[in-house]
PDB file of C-alpha atoms in Angstrom:
ATOM      1  CA  MET A   1     187.408  -1.116  73.657  1.00  0.00           C
ATOM      2  CA  THR A   2     188.662  -0.589  70.140  1.00  0.00           C
ATOM      3  CA  HIS A   3     187.057   2.031  67.956  1.00  0.00           C
ATOM      4  CA  ARG A   4     187.759   1.813  64.234  1.00  0.00           C
ATOM      5  CA  ARG A   5     186.971   4.050  61.339  1.00  0.00           C
ATOM      6  CA  ILE A   6     183.741   3.236  59.503  1.00  0.00           C
ATOM      7  CA  ALA A   7     183.958   2.272  55.855  1.00  0.00           C
ATOM      8  CA  PRO A   8     184.528   5.247  53.508  1.00  0.00           C
ATOM      9  CA  GLY A   9     181.126   4.864  51.842  1.00  0.00           C
ATOM     10  CA  LEU A  10     179.247   5.673  55.057  1.00  0.00           C
ATOM     11  CA  GLY A  11     178.204   9.159  53.920  1.00  0.00           C
ATOM     12  CA  LEU A  12     176.777   7.854  50.670  1.00  0.00           C
ATOM     13  CA  ALA A  13     175.012   5.006  52.460  1.00  0.00           C
ATOM     14  CA  LEU A  14     173.518   7.419  54.990  1.00  0.00           C
ATOM     15  CA  ALA A  15     172.220   9.624  52.186  1.00  0.00           C
ATOM     16  CA  PHE A  16     170.672   6.572  50.495  1.00  0.00           C
ATOM     17  CA  VAL A  17     168.906   5.482  53.695  1.00  0.00           C
ATOM     18  CA  ALA A  18     167.624   9.013  54.242  1.00  0.00           C
ATOM     19  CA  LEU A  19     166.209   9.204  50.720  1.00  0.00           C
ATOM     20  CA  ALA A  20     164.783   5.690  50.813  1.00  0.00           C
ATOM     21  CA  SER A  21     162.903   6.395  54.034  1.00  0.00           C
ATOM     22  CA  CYS A  22     161.221   9.585  52.793  1.00  0.00           C
ATOM     23  CA  GLY A  23     158.414   8.043  50.794  1.00  0.00           C
ATOM     24  CA  SER A  24     156.837   5.480  53.099  1.00  0.00           C
ATOM     25  CA  ALA A  25     155.474   5.154  56.614  1.00  0.00           C
ATOM     26  CA  HIS A  26     157.697   3.209  58.970  1.00  0.00           C
ATOM     27  CA  ASP A  27     156.063   0.344  60.883  1.00  0.00           C
ATOM     28  CA  VAL A  28     157.776   0.106  64.278  1.00  0.00           C
ATOM     29  CA  GLY A  29     155.917  -3.056  65.310  1.00  0.00           C
ATOM     30  CA  ASP A  30     156.290  -3.528  69.081  1.00  0.00           C
ATOM     31  CA  LEU A  31     159.214  -1.073  69.347  1.00  0.00           C
ATOM     32  CA  ASP A  32     157.370   1.411  71.569  1.00  0.00           C
ATOM     33  CA  ALA A  33     155.443  -1.156  73.640  1.00  0.00           C
ATOM     34  CA  ASP A  34     155.830  -0.805  77.411  1.00  0.00           C
ATOM     35  CA  ASP A  35     157.734  -4.107  77.574  1.00  0.00           C
ATOM     36  CA  SER A  36     159.957  -3.479  74.533  1.00  0.00           C
ATOM     37  CA  PRO A  37     163.552  -4.593  75.196  1.00  0.00           C
ATOM     38  CA  VAL A  38     164.917  -2.169  72.573  1.00  0.00           C
ATOM     39  CA  ALA A  39     166.621   1.102  73.574  1.00  0.00           C
ATOM     40  CA  ARG A  40     165.780   3.821  71.050  1.00  0.00           C
ATOM     41  CA  TYR A  41     166.078   7.498  70.194  1.00  0.00           C
ATOM     42  CA  ASP A  42     165.378   9.912  67.361  1.00  0.00           C
ATOM     43  CA  TRP A  43     168.289  10.107  64.926  1.00  0.00           C
ATOM     44  CA  ASP A  44     168.095  11.281  61.352  1.00  0.00           C
ATOM     45  CA  PRO A  45     170.701   9.638  59.072  1.00  0.00           C
ATOM     46  CA  ALA A  46     170.930  12.928  57.175  1.00  0.00           C
ATOM     47  CA  ASP A  47     172.543  14.420  60.295  1.00  0.00           C
ATOM     48  CA  GLY A  48     175.610  12.177  59.949  1.00  0.00           C
ATOM     49  CA  GLY A  49     177.094  10.429  62.932  1.00  0.00           C
ATOM     50  CA  ASP A  50     180.023   9.288  65.002  1.00  0.00           C
ATOM     51  CA  SER A  51     182.422   6.668  63.674  1.00  0.00           C
ATOM     52  CA  ALA A  52     183.174   4.337  66.583  1.00  0.00           C
ATOM     53  CA  LEU A  53     182.642   0.703  65.622  1.00  0.00           C
ATOM     54  CA  MET A  54     180.731  -1.848  67.680  1.00  0.00           C
ATOM     55  CA  GLU A  55     180.847  -5.520  66.644  1.00  0.00           C
ATOM     56  CA  GLY A  56     179.276  -8.544  68.261  1.00  0.00           C
ATOM     57  CA  THR A  57     176.214 -10.726  68.522  1.00  0.00           C
ATOM     58  CA  LEU A  58     172.625  -9.579  69.040  1.00  0.00           C
ATOM     59  CA  GLU A  59     171.382 -11.019  72.346  1.00  0.00           C
ATOM     60  CA  LEU A  60     168.390 -10.594  74.654  1.00  0.00           C
ATOM     61  CA  ILE A  61     169.740 -10.461  78.208  1.00  0.00           C
ATOM     62  CA  ASP A  62     167.304 -10.237  81.120  1.00  0.00           C
ATOM     63  CA  GLY A  63     164.787  -8.309  79.020  1.00  0.00           C
ATOM     64  CA  CYS A  64     167.265  -5.987  77.292  1.00  0.00           C
ATOM     65  CA  LEU A  65     168.387  -6.204  73.674  1.00  0.00           C
ATOM     66  CA  CYS A  66     172.203  -6.030  73.771  1.00  0.00           C
ATOM     67  CA  ILE A  67     175.268  -6.541  71.648  1.00  0.00           C
ATOM     68  CA  VAL A  68     177.742  -8.997  73.170  1.00  0.00           C
ATOM     69  CA  GLY A  69     181.204  -8.087  71.938  1.00  0.00           C
ATOM     70  CA  ALA A  70     183.366 -10.227  69.694  1.00  0.00           C
ATOM     71  CA  GLY A  71     187.065 -10.165  68.865  1.00  0.00           C
ATOM     72  CA  GLU A  72     188.918  -7.527  70.889  1.00  0.00           C
ATOM     73  CA  THR A  73     185.750  -6.759  72.855  1.00  0.00           C
ATOM     74  CA  ASP A  74     184.819 -10.406  73.450  1.00  0.00           C
ATOM     75  CA  GLY A  75     182.153 -10.672  76.140  1.00  0.00           C
ATOM     76  CA  LEU A  76     181.648  -6.918  76.590  1.00  0.00           C
ATOM     77  CA  ILE A  77     177.905  -6.244  76.868  1.00  0.00           C
ATOM     78  CA  THR A  78     176.726  -3.029  75.226  1.00  0.00           C
ATOM     79  CA  VAL A  79     173.251  -1.507  75.147  1.00  0.00           C
ATOM     80  CA  PRO A  80     172.754  -0.205  71.604  1.00  0.00           C
ATOM     81  CA  VAL A  81     170.314   2.689  71.272  1.00  0.00           C
ATOM     82  CA  PHE A  82     168.710   2.397  67.840  1.00  0.00           C
ATOM     83  CA  SER A  83     167.177   5.075  65.622  1.00  0.00           C
ATOM     84  CA  ARG A  84     163.378   4.960  65.776  1.00  0.00           C
ATOM     85  CA  SER A  85     163.224   5.892  62.080  1.00  0.00           C
ATOM     86  CA  LEU A  86     165.145   2.751  61.044  1.00  0.00           C
ATOM     87  CA  THR A  87     164.066   0.226  63.665  1.00  0.00           C
ATOM     88  CA  SER A  88     161.162  -2.080  64.396  1.00  0.00           C
ATOM     89  CA  TRP A  89     160.761  -4.939  66.871  1.00  0.00           C
ATOM     90  CA  ASP A  90     158.601  -8.053  66.602  1.00  0.00           C
ATOM     91  CA  ALA A  91     158.019  -9.298  70.152  1.00  0.00           C
ATOM     92  CA  ASP A  92     156.520 -12.631  69.086  1.00  0.00           C
ATOM     93  CA  SER A  93     159.408 -13.698  66.858  1.00  0.00           C
ATOM     94  CA  ARG A  94     161.998 -11.659  68.814  1.00  0.00           C
ATOM     95  CA  VAL A  95     163.357 -10.157  65.603  1.00  0.00           C
ATOM     96  CA  LEU A  96     164.847  -6.690  65.225  1.00  0.00           C
ATOM     97  CA  THR A  97     164.377  -5.053  61.847  1.00  0.00           C
ATOM     98  CA  TYR A  98     166.904  -2.324  61.120  1.00  0.00           C
ATOM     99  CA  ALA A  99     166.935  -0.381  57.843  1.00  0.00           C
ATOM    100  CA  GLY A 100     164.655  -2.998  56.296  1.00  0.00           C
ATOM    101  CA  ARG A 101     166.739  -6.070  57.212  1.00  0.00           C
ATOM    102  CA  ASP A 102     165.786  -8.614  59.879  1.00  0.00           C
ATOM    103  CA  TYR A 103     168.244  -9.582  62.618  1.00  0.00           C
ATOM    104  CA  ALA A 104     167.494 -12.564  64.856  1.00  0.00           C
ATOM    105  CA  LEU A 105     168.968 -13.179  68.271  1.00  0.00           C
ATOM    106  CA  GLY A 106     172.441 -14.668  67.821  1.00  0.00           C
ATOM    107  CA  ASP A 107     173.107 -12.863  64.539  1.00  0.00           C
ATOM    108  CA  PRO A 108     176.460 -11.099  64.158  1.00  0.00           C
ATOM    109  CA  VAL A 109     176.081  -7.327  63.824  1.00  0.00           C
ATOM    110  CA  SER A 110     178.301  -4.316  63.350  1.00  0.00           C
ATOM    111  CA  ALA A 111     177.384  -0.658  63.732  1.00  0.00           C
ATOM    112  CA  GLY A 112     178.900   2.781  63.739  1.00  0.00           C
ATOM    113  CA  GLY A 113     178.037   5.397  66.314  1.00  0.00           C
ATOM    114  CA  GLY A 114     179.369   6.581  69.631  1.00  0.00           C
ATOM    115  CA  TRP A 115     179.282   5.922  73.342  1.00  0.00           C
ATOM    116  CA  GLY A 116     177.907   8.226  75.998  1.00  0.00           C
ATOM    117  CA  PRO A 117     175.638   8.324  79.008  1.00  0.00           C
ATOM    118  CA  PRO A 118     171.917   7.845  78.397  1.00  0.00           C
ATOM    119  CA  THR A 119     170.072  11.118  77.797  1.00  0.00           C
ATOM    120  CA  SER A 120     166.507  12.237  78.380  1.00  0.00           C
ATOM    121  CA  ALA A 121     165.973  12.049  74.603  1.00  0.00           C
ATOM    122  CA  MET A 122     166.521   8.274  74.691  1.00  0.00           C
ATOM    123  CA  THR A 123     164.021   5.609  75.678  1.00  0.00           C
ATOM    124  CA  ILE A 124     166.023   3.055  77.660  1.00  0.00           C
ATOM    125  CA  PRO A 125     164.056   0.032  78.946  1.00  0.00           C
ATOM    126  CA  GLU A 126     164.298  -0.487  82.719  1.00  0.00           C
ATOM    127  CA  ALA A 127     165.999  -3.837  82.114  1.00  0.00           C
ATOM    128  CA  CYS A 128     168.872  -2.147  80.244  1.00  0.00           C
ATOM    129  CA  GLU A 129     171.890  -1.079  82.261  1.00  0.00           C
ATOM    130  CA  PRO A 130     174.669   1.116  80.860  1.00  0.00           C
ATOM    131  CA  ASP A 131     178.131  -0.464  80.724  1.00  0.00           C
ATOM    132  CA  ALA A 132     180.780  -0.235  83.470  1.00  0.00           C
ATOM    133  CA  TRP A 133     181.561   3.334  82.335  1.00  0.00           C
ATOM    134  CA  GLY A 134     177.889   4.375  82.572  1.00  0.00           C
ATOM    135  CA  GLU A 135     177.509   4.526  78.794  1.00  0.00           C
ATOM    136  CA  VAL A 136     175.299   3.171  76.031  1.00  0.00           C
ATOM    137  CA  MET A 137     176.091   3.077  72.309  1.00  0.00           C
ATOM    138  CA  HIS A 138     173.996   5.423  70.170  1.00  0.00           C
ATOM    139  CA  VAL A 139     173.836   3.645  66.826  1.00  0.00           C
ATOM    140  CA  GLN A 140     174.385   5.972  63.877  1.00  0.00           C
ATOM    141  CA  SER A 141     174.782   3.535  61.032  1.00  0.00           C
ATOM    142  CA  PRO A 142     172.857   2.820  57.815  1.00  0.00           C
ATOM    143  CA  ASP A 143     172.833  -0.937  58.546  1.00  0.00           C
ATOM    144  CA  LEU A 144     174.004  -3.574  61.026  1.00  0.00           C
ATOM    145  CA  GLU A 145     175.850  -5.764  58.553  1.00  0.00           C
ATOM    146  CA  PRO A 146     179.123  -7.166  59.894  1.00  0.00           C
ATOM    147  CA  TYR A 147     182.046  -4.930  59.006  1.00  0.00           C
ATOM    148  CA  GLY A 148     184.306  -6.563  56.447  1.00  0.00           C
ATOM    149  CA  GLY A 149     187.317  -4.260  56.702  1.00  0.00           C
TER     150      GLY A 149
END
């Protein structure tokens, strides 16, 4: 698994997301429903984050929203754990909204963050299994746009 440095503007982007989210209520849709396929946790963009890079395609696998690796990580299945404050899920259309942008199944995504074992502070759907190393990827990124660097 290759981990690359996140783009230099990450700090500024994180500050922007933090400020933009202050003034309005966040609609999580079906994110916290019992059958939600989305792993989630509480992360505040103002707290900064890790800089490992995950790239791949958004897929729903056996009831778990995953990222299937591309490039050097082709085929590697990762369970991303998204920030509740930036994420919503629409079960009917099967669309993830992250930081105000919609991502459909099959869309390419890229995110910064770090890997580690699931913690008690995370909500991991039963259908989601950590990777071969027993880890999930805690997403700490202002967006999921494919990395251009």
